[in-house]
Structure formats: C-alpha cells, structure tokens
Coordinates of C-alpha atoms and ligand atoms in Angstrom, one line a residue:
M947 CA -67.0 65.7 -19.3
A948 CA -70.3 64.6 -17.8
Q949 CA -72.0 67.4 -15.9
A950 CA -71.2 67.9 -12.2
N951 CA -74.8 67.6 -11.1
K952 CA -75.2 64.2 -12.7
R953 CA -74.1 61.0 -11.1
Q954 CA -70.5 60.0 -12.0
K955 CA -70.2 58.3 -15.4
T956 CA -67.7 55.5 -15.2
V957 CA -66.7 53.9 -18.5
V958 CA -65.0 50.5 -18.3
I959 CA -63.0 49.2 -21.3
G960 CA -63.0 45.4 -21.6
A961 CA -65.6 43.0 -20.3
G962 CA -63.1 40.3 -19.1
P963 CA -63.2 39.1 -15.5
V964 CA -61.5 42.3 -14.2
G965 CA -63.5 44.8 -16.2
T966 CA -66.8 43.2 -15.3
L967 CA -66.0 43.2 -11.6
A968 CA -64.9 46.9 -11.9
A969 CA -68.3 47.7 -13.5
L970 CA -70.1 45.8 -10.7
Y971 CA -68.2 47.8 -8.0
A972 CA -68.9 51.1 -9.7
A973 CA -72.6 50.2 -10.2
Q974 CA -73.0 49.3 -6.6
R975 CA -71.8 52.8 -5.7
G976 CA -74.5 54.3 -7.9
H977 CA -72.3 55.4 -10.9
E978 CA -73.8 55.5 -14.3
V979 CA -71.7 52.6 -15.9
E980 CA -71.0 51.8 -19.5
I981 CA -68.7 48.8 -20.3
Y982 CA -67.3 48.6 -23.8
E983 CA -66.1 45.2 -25.1
L984 CA -64.3 44.6 -28.4
R985 CA -65.8 41.1 -28.9
S986 CA -69.4 39.9 -29.0
D987 CA -71.1 38.5 -25.9
L988 CA -69.2 35.4 -24.8
R989 CA -72.5 33.9 -23.6
D990 CA -73.5 33.7 -27.3
P991 CA -72.2 30.2 -28.4
S992 CA -71.0 31.7 -31.8
T993 CA -68.5 34.0 -30.1
I994 CA -64.9 33.1 -30.7
P995 CA -63.4 32.6 -27.2
L996 CA -60.4 34.5 -26.0
N997 CA -57.1 33.3 -27.5
F998 CA -59.2 31.2 -29.9
T999 CA -59.0 28.1 -27.8
K1000 CA -61.9 26.0 -26.5
S1001 CA -61.5 27.1 -22.8
I1002 CA -59.1 28.2 -20.3
N1003 CA -59.3 26.7 -16.8
L1004 CA -57.9 29.0 -14.2
A1005 CA -57.0 28.7 -10.6
L1006 CA -59.2 31.0 -8.5
S1007 CA -57.8 31.7 -5.1
E1008 CA -58.5 33.9 -2.0
R1009 CA -57.6 37.3 -3.5
G1010 CA -60.0 36.8 -6.4
I1011 CA -62.6 35.3 -4.1
N1012 CA -62.3 38.1 -1.6
A1013 CA -62.7 40.7 -4.3
M1014 CA -65.9 39.1 -5.5
R1015 CA -67.1 38.6 -1.9
Q1016 CA -66.7 42.3 -1.3
S1017 CA -68.8 43.2 -4.3
D1018 CA -71.8 42.5 -2.0
R1019 CA -73.5 40.2 -4.5
P1020 CA -73.8 36.9 -2.5
D1021 CA -75.4 35.0 -5.4
L1022 CA -72.4 35.7 -7.6
L1023 CA -70.0 33.6 -5.5
N1024 CA -72.6 30.9 -4.9
R1025 CA -73.0 30.6 -8.7
I1026 CA -69.3 30.6 -9.4
F1027 CA -68.6 28.1 -6.7
S1028 CA -71.2 25.7 -8.0
E1029 CA -69.0 25.2 -11.0
T1030 CA -65.6 25.0 -9.4
I1031 CA -63.5 22.1 -8.2
P1032 CA -61.4 22.4 -5.1
V1033 CA -57.7 21.7 -5.7
Y1034 CA -55.8 20.8 -2.6
G1035 CA -52.3 20.3 -4.0
R1036 CA -50.0 19.3 -6.8
M1037 CA -49.8 15.8 -8.2
I1038 CA -46.3 15.3 -9.6
H1039 CA -46.0 12.7 -12.3
G1040 CA -42.8 10.9 -13.2
K1041 CA -41.0 7.7 -14.0
K1042 CA -38.6 5.8 -11.7
D1043 CA -35.3 4.5 -13.1
S1044 CA -37.0 1.0 -13.1
G1045 CA -39.5 2.4 -15.7
V1046 CA -42.4 2.3 -13.2
L1047 CA -44.7 5.4 -13.4
Y1048 CA -45.4 7.2 -10.1
Q1049 CA -47.6 10.0 -8.8
Q1050 CA -46.7 12.0 -5.8
S1051 CA -49.2 14.3 -4.1
Q1052 CA -48.0 17.5 -2.5
A1053 CA -50.6 19.4 -0.4
Y1054 CA -50.6 23.1 -1.0
D1055 CA -51.4 23.8 2.6
I1056 CA -50.9 21.9 5.9
H1057 CA -54.3 23.4 7.1
G1058 CA -56.1 21.8 4.1
R1059 CA -57.0 24.9 2.3
A1060 CA -57.7 24.7 -1.5
I1061 CA -57.5 26.8 -4.6
Y1062 CA -60.4 26.3 -7.1
A1063 CA -60.4 25.3 -10.7
V1064 CA -62.8 27.4 -12.6
D1065 CA -63.7 27.8 -16.2
R1066 CA -62.7 31.3 -17.2
G1067 CA -65.7 31.7 -19.6
G1068 CA -68.2 30.5 -16.9
L1069 CA -66.8 33.0 -14.3
N1070 CA -67.0 35.8 -16.9
A1071 CA -70.5 34.9 -17.8
A1072 CA -71.6 34.9 -14.2
L1073 CA -70.2 38.4 -13.8
L1074 CA -72.0 39.6 -17.0
D1075 CA -75.3 38.0 -15.8
E1076 CA -74.9 40.0 -12.6
L1077 CA -74.4 43.2 -14.5
D1078 CA -77.5 42.5 -16.6
T1079 CA -79.6 42.8 -13.4
M1080 CA -78.4 46.3 -12.6
P1081 CA -80.4 49.2 -14.1
N1082 CA -77.5 51.7 -14.1
V1083 CA -75.2 49.5 -16.2
K1084 CA -75.0 49.2 -20.0
V1085 CA -72.8 46.5 -21.5
I1086 CA -71.9 47.4 -25.1
F1087 CA -70.3 44.6 -27.2
N1088 CA -68.5 44.9 -30.5
H1089 CA -67.0 48.3 -29.6
K1090 CA -63.3 48.7 -29.8
L1091 CA -61.6 51.6 -28.1
T1092 CA -59.6 53.5 -30.8
G1093 CA -58.7 56.8 -29.1
A1094 CA -59.1 58.9 -26.0
D1095 CA -58.5 62.5 -24.8
F1096 CA -57.9 62.2 -21.1
K1097 CA -57.9 66.0 -20.6
K1098 CA -61.3 66.5 -22.2
H1099 CA -62.6 63.1 -20.9
K1100 CA -63.6 61.9 -24.3
A1101 CA -63.1 58.5 -26.0
W1102 CA -63.7 57.0 -29.5
F1103 CA -64.8 53.5 -30.4
E1104 CA -65.0 51.6 -33.7
V1105 CA -68.3 49.7 -34.0
I1106 CA -67.3 46.3 -35.2
G1107 CA -69.5 44.9 -37.9
S1108 CA -71.3 48.2 -38.4
T1109 CA -72.2 49.4 -41.9
T1110 CA -68.9 50.8 -43.3
T1111 CA -68.7 54.4 -44.2
P1112 CA -68.8 54.6 -48.0
N1113 CA -65.9 57.2 -48.3
T1114 CA -63.4 55.5 -46.1
G1115 CA -64.5 51.8 -46.2
R1116 CA -64.1 51.8 -42.4
N1117 CA -66.5 50.8 -39.7
R1118 CA -68.6 53.5 -38.0
E1119 CA -67.0 55.4 -35.1
I1120 CA -68.7 56.8 -32.0
E1121 CA -67.6 59.4 -29.5
I1122 CA -68.5 59.3 -25.8
D1123 CA -67.7 61.3 -22.7
F1124 CA -66.9 60.1 -19.2
D1125 CA -65.8 61.2 -15.8
L1126 CA -63.6 58.1 -15.0
M1127 CA -62.3 55.5 -17.5
I1128 CA -61.2 52.2 -16.0
G1129 CA -59.0 50.4 -18.6
A1130 CA -59.4 46.7 -18.1
D1131 CA -58.6 45.7 -21.7
G1132 CA -55.9 43.1 -21.1
A1133 CA -52.2 42.8 -21.9
H1134 CA -52.4 44.7 -25.2
S1135 CA -54.4 47.4 -23.7
A1136 CA -55.5 50.3 -25.9
A1137 CA -56.5 52.3 -22.8
R1138 CA -52.9 52.0 -21.6
Y1139 CA -51.5 52.9 -25.0
H1140 CA -53.6 56.1 -25.2
M1141 CA -52.9 57.0 -21.5
M1142 CA -49.1 56.9 -22.3
K1143 CA -49.5 59.9 -24.5
Y1144 CA -50.6 61.9 -21.4
S1145 CA -48.8 60.5 -18.4
R1146 CA -45.0 60.0 -18.1
M1147 CA -45.4 56.3 -17.8
D1148 CA -42.4 53.9 -17.2
Y1149 CA -43.2 50.8 -19.2
Q1150 CA -41.4 47.5 -19.4
Q1151 CA -42.5 44.5 -21.5
E1152 CA -40.8 41.1 -21.8
Y1153 CA -41.7 38.0 -23.8
I1154 CA -40.2 34.9 -22.1
D1155 CA -38.9 32.2 -24.4
T1156 CA -41.8 29.9 -23.6
L1157 CA -44.9 29.3 -25.7
W1158 CA -48.0 27.5 -24.5
C1159 CA -50.5 25.2 -26.3
E1160 CA -53.7 23.6 -24.9
F1161 CA -54.7 19.9 -24.9
Q1162 CA -57.6 18.1 -23.4
I1163 CA -57.8 14.9 -21.3
P1164 CA -61.4 13.7 -22.1
A1165 CA -63.9 12.8 -19.5
R1166 CA -64.4 9.0 -18.9
T1167 CA -67.7 7.4 -19.6
V1168 CA -69.2 6.5 -16.2
L1169 CA -70.1 2.8 -16.2
K1170 CA -73.2 1.4 -14.4
G1171 CA -72.4 1.0 -10.8
E1172 CA -69.4 3.4 -10.9
K1173 CA -69.2 6.5 -8.7
E1174 CA -69.9 9.8 -10.3
D1175 CA -66.3 11.0 -9.9
S1176 CA -65.0 8.1 -11.9
K1177 CA -65.6 10.4 -14.9
F1178 CA -62.1 11.8 -14.0
S1179 CA -59.2 9.7 -15.3
I1180 CA -56.9 11.2 -12.7
S1181 CA -57.5 12.8 -9.3
P1182 CA -59.9 15.8 -9.7
N1183 CA -58.5 17.5 -6.6
H1184 CA -55.0 18.1 -7.8
L1185 CA -53.2 20.3 -10.3
H1186 CA -51.3 17.7 -12.2
I1187 CA -47.7 18.5 -13.2
W1188 CA -45.3 16.6 -15.4
P1189 CA -42.2 18.6 -14.6
G1190 CA -39.3 18.8 -17.0
K1191 CA -36.0 20.7 -16.9
D1192 CA -36.9 23.1 -19.7
F1193 CA -40.6 22.4 -20.2
M1194 CA -43.7 21.4 -18.3
F1195 CA -47.1 19.9 -18.9
I1196 CA -50.0 20.6 -16.5
A1197 CA -53.6 19.5 -16.2
I1198 CA -56.4 21.3 -14.4
P1199 CA -59.8 19.6 -13.8
S1200 CA -63.1 20.7 -15.3
S1201 CA -66.5 19.9 -13.7
D1202 CA -67.5 17.8 -16.7
G1203 CA -64.7 15.2 -15.9
S1204 CA -62.3 16.5 -18.5
F1205 CA -58.9 18.2 -17.8
T1206 CA -57.6 21.3 -19.6
C1207 CA -53.9 20.7 -20.1
T1208 CA -51.2 23.1 -21.1
L1209 CA -47.8 22.4 -22.6
F1210 CA -45.2 25.1 -21.7
M1211 CA -42.0 24.8 -23.8
P1212 CA -39.3 27.0 -25.3
S1213 CA -40.0 28.2 -28.9
A1214 CA -37.1 26.1 -30.3
N1215 CA -38.8 22.9 -29.1
F1216 CA -42.1 24.0 -30.7
D1217 CA -40.2 24.7 -33.9
G1218 CA -38.7 21.1 -33.8
L1219 CA -42.1 19.5 -33.3
E1220 CA -43.9 21.7 -35.8
A1221 CA -41.4 20.5 -38.5
D1222 CA -42.7 16.9 -37.8
P1223 CA -45.8 16.8 -35.6
T1224 CA -46.0 13.0 -35.9
Q1225 CA -43.2 13.0 -33.3
V1226 CA -45.4 14.6 -30.7
P1227 CA -46.5 11.3 -29.0
K1228 CA -42.9 10.1 -28.8
F1229 CA -41.9 13.5 -27.3
F1230 CA -44.6 13.1 -24.7
D1231 CA -43.6 9.5 -23.9
E1232 CA -40.0 10.6 -23.4
N1233 CA -40.8 13.7 -21.3
F1234 CA -44.3 13.4 -19.8
P1235 CA -44.6 9.7 -18.8
G1236 CA -48.2 8.4 -18.8
V1237 CA -49.8 11.2 -20.8
T1238 CA -50.3 9.1 -23.9
T1239 CA -52.5 6.8 -21.8
L1240 CA -54.7 9.7 -21.0
I1241 CA -54.8 11.5 -24.3
A1242 CA -54.8 9.3 -27.5
P1243 CA -51.7 9.9 -29.6
A1244 CA -53.8 11.0 -32.6
N1245 CA -55.5 13.7 -30.3
L1246 CA -52.1 14.9 -29.1
I1247 CA -51.1 15.5 -32.7
S1248 CA -54.4 17.2 -33.7
S1249 CA -54.4 19.5 -30.6
F1250 CA -50.8 20.4 -31.3
N1251 CA -51.6 21.2 -34.9
E1252 CA -54.9 22.9 -34.4
N1253 CA -54.5 24.9 -31.2
P1254 CA -52.4 28.0 -31.3
H1255 CA -48.9 28.2 -29.9
L1256 CA -49.1 31.4 -27.9
P1257 CA -46.5 33.6 -26.3
L1258 CA -46.3 34.7 -22.6
I1259 CA -45.8 38.3 -21.8
N1260 CA -44.7 40.1 -18.6
I1261 CA -45.6 43.8 -18.3
K1262 CA -44.7 46.3 -15.6
C1263 CA -45.6 49.9 -15.8
Q1264 CA -46.2 52.9 -13.5
P1265 CA -48.1 55.0 -12.8
H1266 CA -51.4 53.1 -13.3
H1267 CA -53.4 56.3 -13.7
Y1268 CA -53.6 59.8 -15.2
T1269 CA -55.1 62.6 -13.1
D1270 CA -58.7 61.8 -12.2
S1271 CA -59.4 60.7 -15.7
I1272 CA -58.2 57.1 -16.2
V1273 CA -56.9 54.1 -14.2
I1274 CA -55.7 50.8 -15.7
V1275 CA -56.2 47.5 -13.9
G1276 CA -55.7 43.8 -14.4
D1277 CA -53.5 42.6 -17.2
A1278 CA -53.6 46.1 -18.7
A1279 CA -51.5 47.2 -15.7
H1280 CA -49.5 44.1 -14.9
A1281 CA -49.8 41.2 -17.3
M1282 CA -47.8 38.3 -15.9
V1283 CA -46.8 34.8 -16.8
P1284 CA -49.3 32.3 -15.4
F1285 CA -47.0 30.2 -13.2
Y1286 CA -48.3 31.4 -9.8
G1287 CA -52.0 31.3 -10.9
Q1288 CA -52.3 35.0 -9.8
G1289 CA -52.9 37.0 -13.0
M1290 CA -56.7 37.1 -12.7
N1291 CA -56.6 37.0 -8.9
A1292 CA -54.3 40.0 -8.7
G1293 CA -56.5 41.8 -11.3
L1294 CA -59.7 41.2 -9.3
E1295 CA -57.8 42.3 -6.2
D1296 CA -56.9 45.6 -8.0
I1297 CA -60.6 46.4 -8.1
R1298 CA -61.2 45.8 -4.3
I1299 CA -58.2 48.0 -3.5
L1300 CA -59.0 50.7 -6.1
F1301 CA -62.5 51.1 -4.7
S1302 CA -61.2 51.2 -1.2
F1303 CA -59.2 54.3 -2.1
L1304 CA -62.1 55.8 -4.1
D1305 CA -64.4 55.2 -1.1
K1306 CA -61.9 56.9 1.3
H1307 CA -61.2 60.1 -0.6
P1308 CA -63.9 62.5 -1.8
S1309 CA -61.2 63.7 -4.4
R1310 CA -61.0 61.2 -7.2
R1311 CA -57.6 62.6 -8.2
Q1312 CA -56.2 62.0 -4.7
A1313 CA -57.7 58.5 -4.6
L1314 CA -56.1 57.6 -7.9
D1315 CA -52.7 59.1 -7.0
E1316 CA -52.6 57.1 -3.8
Y1317 CA -53.9 53.9 -5.4
S1318 CA -51.4 54.0 -8.1
E1319 CA -48.5 54.6 -5.7
Y1320 CA -49.7 51.9 -3.4
R1321 CA -50.4 49.2 -6.0
K1322 CA -47.4 49.5 -8.2
A1323 CA -45.0 47.9 -5.6
D1324 CA -47.3 44.9 -5.3
A1325 CA -47.9 44.6 -9.0
H1326 CA -44.2 44.5 -9.6
V1327 CA -43.6 41.9 -6.9
V1328 CA -46.3 39.5 -8.1
N1329 CA -44.9 39.8 -11.7
D1330 CA -41.5 38.7 -10.4
L1331 CA -43.0 35.9 -8.3
A1332 CA -44.8 34.5 -11.3
L1333 CA -41.6 34.4 -13.3
E1334 CA -39.7 32.7 -10.4
N1335 CA -42.4 30.1 -9.9
Y1336 CA -41.8 28.7 -13.4
V1337 CA -38.5 27.3 -12.1
E1338 CA -40.3 26.0 -9.0
M1339 CA -43.0 24.2 -11.0
R1340 CA -40.6 22.7 -13.5
A1341 CA -37.8 21.7 -11.2
S1342 CA -38.0 22.6 -7.5
V1343 CA -41.1 20.6 -6.8
V1344 CA -38.9 17.5 -7.0
S1345 CA -36.0 18.9 -5.0
P1346 CA -35.4 17.7 -1.5
L1347 CA -34.3 21.2 -0.3
Y1348 CA -37.6 22.6 -1.5
A1349 CA -39.5 19.9 0.4
A1350 CA -37.4 20.4 3.5
R1351 CA -38.1 24.1 3.7
K1352 CA -41.8 23.5 3.1
W1353 CA -41.9 20.9 5.8
L1354 CA -40.1 23.2 8.3
E1355 CA -42.3 26.2 7.6
E1356 CA -45.5 24.2 7.8
T1357 CA -44.4 22.4 11.0
L1358 CA -43.7 25.7 12.7
S1359 CA -47.0 27.1 11.5
V1360 CA -48.8 24.2 13.2
H1361 CA -46.8 23.7 16.3
V1362 CA -45.6 27.3 17.0
P1363 CA -48.5 29.4 15.6
S1364 CA -47.4 32.4 17.6
L1365 CA -44.4 32.7 15.3
G1366 CA -46.8 33.4 12.4
W1367 CA -44.8 31.3 10.0
Q1368 CA -46.4 30.3 6.7
T1369 CA -45.1 29.2 3.3
K1370 CA -44.8 31.8 0.6
Y1371 CA -47.4 29.8 -1.4
A1372 CA -49.9 29.9 1.5
R1373 CA -49.4 33.7 2.0
V1374 CA -49.9 34.4 -1.8
S1375 CA -52.8 32.0 -2.4
F1376 CA -54.7 31.8 0.9
G1377 CA -54.3 35.3 2.2
N1378 CA -54.9 38.9 1.3
E1379 CA -51.8 40.6 2.7
R1380 CA -49.9 42.8 0.2
Y1381 CA -47.6 40.9 -2.2
S1382 CA -44.7 43.1 -1.1
E1383 CA -45.4 42.1 2.5
V1384 CA -45.5 38.4 1.5
I1385 CA -42.0 38.7 0.0
R1386 CA -40.7 40.7 3.0
K1387 CA -41.9 38.0 5.4
S1388 CA -40.8 35.1 3.2
E1389 CA -37.3 36.5 2.8
R1390 CA -37.1 37.0 6.6
Q1391 CA -38.2 33.4 7.2
G1392 CA -35.6 32.2 4.6
K1393 CA -32.8 34.2 6.4
L1394 CA -33.8 32.8 9.8
I1395 CA -33.8 29.2 8.4
V1396 CA -30.3 29.8 7.0
I1397 CA -29.1 31.3 10.3
G1398 CA -30.7 28.4 12.2
L1399 CA -29.1 25.8 9.9
V1400 CA -25.6 27.5 10.0
G1401 CA -25.9 27.6 13.8
L1402 CA -26.9 24.0 13.9
L1403 CA -24.1 22.8 11.6
S1404 CA -21.4 24.9 13.1
S1405 CA -22.3 24.3 16.8
P1406 CA -19.2 22.2 17.6
F1407 CA -17.1 25.0 16.2
V1408 CA -19.0 27.6 18.1
L1409 CA -18.4 25.6 21.3
G1410 CA -14.7 25.1 20.4
A1411 CA -14.4 28.8 19.8
G1412 CA -16.1 29.6 23.1
V1413 CA -13.6 27.4 25.0
A1414 CA -10.7 28.9 23.2
L1415 CA -11.9 32.4 24.0
Y1416 CA -12.4 31.5 27.7
R1417 CA -8.8 30.2 27.8
T1418 CA -7.3 33.3 26.2
R1419 CA -9.4 35.9 28.1
G1420 CA -6.5 36.6 30.4
F1421 CA -4.5 37.5 27.3
F1422 CA -7.2 39.8 26.1
R1423 CA -7.7 41.4 29.5
S1424 CA -4.0 42.1 29.9
K1425 CA -3.7 43.3 26.3
W1426 CA -6.6 45.8 26.7
L1427 CA -5.5 46.9 30.2
S1428 CA -2.0 47.6 29.1
T1429 CA -3.1 50.1 26.4
Ligands
LIG2323 P1 -58.5 39.9 -20.2 O1 -59.0 38.7 -19.7 O2 -57.5 39.9 -21.3 O3 -59.8 40.7 -20.8 C1 -59.7 41.9 -21.5 C2 -60.9 42.2 -22.3 O4 -60.8 43.4 -23.0 C3 -61.2 41.1 -23.4 O5 -62.5 40.7 -23.3 C4 -60.9 41.9 -24.7 O6 -61.7 41.4 -25.8 C5 -61.2 43.3 -24.3 N1 -60.5 44.3 -25.1 C6 -59.3 44.3 -25.6 N2 -59.0 45.4 -26.3 C7 -60.1 46.1 -26.3 C8 -60.4 47.4 -26.9 N3 -59.5 48.1 -27.7 N4 -61.7 47.9 -26.7 C9 -62.6 47.2 -26.0 N5 -62.3 46.0 -25.4 C10 -61.1 45.5 -25.6 N6 -54.8 33.8 -13.8 C11 -55.1 33.3 -12.6 O7 -55.5 34.1 -11.7 N7 -55.1 32.0 -12.4 C12 -54.7 31.1 -13.3 O8 -54.7 29.9 -13.0 C13 -54.3 31.6 -14.6 N8 -53.9 30.7 -15.6 C14 -53.6 31.2 -16.8 C15 -53.1 30.3 -17.8 C16 -52.8 30.8 -19.0 C17 -52.3 29.8 -20.1 C18 -52.8 32.2 -19.3 C19 -52.4 32.7 -20.6 C20 -53.3 33.1 -18.3 C21 -53.6 32.6 -17.1 N9 -54.0 33.5 -16.0 C22 -54.4 33.0 -14.8 C23 -54.1 34.9 -16.3 C24 -55.5 35.4 -16.6 O9 -56.0 34.8 -17.7 C25 -55.5 36.9 -16.8 O10 -54.7 37.6 -15.8 C26 -56.9 37.5 -16.8 O11 -57.7 36.9 -17.8 C27 -56.8 39.0 -16.9 O12 -58.1 39.5 -16.9 P2 -58.4 41.0 -17.5 O13 -59.9 41.1 -17.4 O14 -57.5 42.0 -16.9 O15 -58.0 40.9 -19.1

C-alpha cells in the first residue's frame, strides 16, 4: 500500500469515457493518479477502435453532461459540444399501405430539450487531452490488468508488445501498489473478475437474442449554392428509427454529414442473411423502407459482410466495491443494452456520485460502503429500463396508446406544472434524479392515468350506483339499526 504520509494513489483501470472521467475527478482532488489501458492511445490513427468498427456514435444526455460539468473543467464541455449535434426527437420511417414512404417526427420533449449525438472516440479523446494537462496523472497504454490482491493493495499488468521473457515466451509483467483502484474496464472487466475472489458478489449476466451490426449513410456532396446542412441526406436533428416487430434499424447523425446506423436483429435472422448476403438489400427493402435510397445496395452488403455482428450483454452485480480497496464503475458494474442511450451516461453519473460520497466521508471504507449500497438500486433499474425500451423503440413508437400517454403527460407538464408531471423519457434523459425515483414517479403517474381513465369510462355506472345506493339507504339504515 502507498505510505500514509503520501498523497492518495488512485489507480484507474480502463481509459474509456468512464475511466478517464474518474481519473479527472481523482486528479482534481490532488490524488496521485495512474490510469492503465489495455489498448494503445486511441488518438493515434493506427489504433484499432473499440469493437473493431469505424466509429460508434452515442447519445449524450443530461446525466453524462452533468457529470462532466461537475469535473470543473469548463473547456472540456465546450470542446465536446463543438462536435455534437442536438437531437430533438425520433423520426419514424415507414411505408403506407398505398406504398408511399412516410416520416413521422416525434419530439422527445415538449419543452424542446435535446440529447446530443457525439462521436465516442472524440469524447474519449477530449477527456484524454484534459488528463494530459494534469501533472499528477500518468496515462499508461498497452497495459492489461492480469491480477490483483485487494488485501495487500497490489496489482499486476501485462505489458502488451513488450519484449517477451525468453523462458516463458510471455509478455513482461509489472507489479504496482495503490490505495484505491477504480475498475472502469468495461463489460468484460478484469477488475470485477479479480474483485469477485474477495467480495461475496452477486452477479447476473444475460445475453439477449439480438446482435448488432454497423452501417453508414454517407455525407452528401454540398453543391454550389446549397446550404451547409444539405450534407445530411435526412434530418440531422433526429434519431432515425425504422421500427420492425422483431428488429430495428437506427441512424444517428455525425457532424461530417454522415450517419452511423445500427441494425439490431435476432441471431437467427443474421444467420439467414449470412448464408446469402446478396439478399441484404431485398431484406432492407421489405423491412426498412427507403434505406436502399440512402445506402447503396453494394455498400449494404459490404458493411454486412465486413462489420462484426456483435452481441448485447446485460450485467447486474452487487456490491460494487470491496473494503476501501476497489470500486467498479460504468459498464464494469452495470453493462446494459443500448436502447435507452444510457450506458455511458449512467457510467459518467457513477463518477459524480462516487466522488460525492468520497468527498463526504473522511473514511474511504465508509464512502465506498455507502456508495455501493446507494448506487446498486439505480444501476439495476436502468438496466431493466434499457431492456424494456427495446420494445418501445421497435413497436410502441407507432402505437396510439403510447402516443396518448405521452400527449397526456406532456400536456399536464405544460398546463399544470404544479403537478410535476413529466414523461419517463424526460426524467431519464433530461434530469438527474435517481433512476429508482424516476421509476417510482412514472409508475405512480401510470396508476393515476388508469384510475382517471377508469373513472371517466365508468362514470355513468358510478352515477347509477350512487342513485341506487341513495334509494336503498333506508334499507341499509334499518338493517344496521336492527342488529
Ligand atoms: P468501455 O467503453 O468499455 O471502456 C473500457 C476500457 O477498458 C476500454 O478502453 C478497454 O480497452 C479497457 N480495458 C478492458 N480490459 C482491460 C484490462 N484488463 N486492463 C486495462 N484496460 C482494460 N451509451 C450511451 O450513453 N448512449 C448511447 O447512445 C449508447 N449507444 C450504444 C450503442 C451501442 C451499439 C453499444 C454497444 C453501446 C452503446 N452505449 C451507449 C453504451 C456505451 O458504449 C458504454 O456504456 C460505454 O462505452 C461504457 O464506458 P466504460 O468506460 O465503462 O467502458
């Protein structure tokens, strides 16, 4: 363990969005920070990106923004926002029975608030650049966590690409010590794996029967006299959805005019198309009308063949810490399916909340005990929300009942603000209240709507029952008085 008279040594595992923000928070508090990353620096163009795809565009919303805002690095948010695109709602694409294509815009929020499309790599690079300016931070790439002793506060790393040891043929290994380890090494976290040997962790992992594959709508060439935003083939301020019963295709704008698209589909459908990829354009024409006018059929086939077909995992575990030695955050603690656009946002929020507990308690052990207990409920809730939202994105967005509830909740939020009504989406994406609180309030609103509707529909019966009761009250009075 680092000596008590020295400043706290905080070691972060993983330099993804969550790990880099954790390092920033720790550095701002004067810790001696080391961040170890398995891969090489993503700012180096030769680095193979995460998941081996060109880019992932993510939806950044209030929880993630707030966590970065509270890092007290004003330039960080300015830089990130200069590369984002505000997204005000969903654009639902479909085909009428007459064969005519249509688009239907659904605002996310009656108050006009937006989420922001951001390039994951760009956001990560901005956080790394910020860390480079801090003298008490060392970012160490090509180091893979391979073991840890959380009682002795020691960890071991394999140095990727180092000269191999002649006897074993393996890469060189180093040993380090630490006061606190923050495990931010993603869904297949090694930090979590080693922590499990020390803490009695409950752990649940589930793969859903959906794979995802990335496609690209290219930017349009802007012709002379055309406006700059004509580089976008479809609206840049929407998250585009081609809903399907069992599958879904989405497109998120990038600032260069292209769109990063994702096909979500059961593995059996992927198997079918893998057997004969020439059928991909036909499949798109049948299920995602209009897409083949945005992505050339040959490009649909090559993206389908070349980009990986990746699984989606849902992980719940508790506790998220062991003594005062380690805490896991982000996907390491609660990887979720991407259908609420909350994975990274929730991970960034972990950091804000974790440090609020560390700031509050002089005892790190007490801070981690309380953080873990507090956060697990919210982590479990947002995992469930993300799973449920897959149904909403594929099917409910075109259901009249869904539209009616949204309309009612938004109308009440505008015309009777004192009631404090908001849609669940607005609470999750535009607010910072606990996910568990969001669910409690949303369920309460749902019950009140049902009660209101039942009351409304049954009012003639209620009236009739009242009259009948009035007429028979003599009977009841005499009955009760006679006993
Ligand atoms: P990661 O991003 O996984 O980073 C972990 C880092 O740890 C990596 O750099 C990795 O190389 C490193 N590492 C791993 N093992 C080791 C080791 N042994 N030693 C050292 N380093 C290691 N979230 C949103 O908020 N909004 C969205 O719109 C959204 N869309 C998504 C769409 C898709 C298709 C997918 C798959 C996810 C989406 N997400 C979204 C989720 C989001 O990508 C993740 O929640 C987020 O990247 C998690 O960040 P992280 O830093 O916890 O983990």
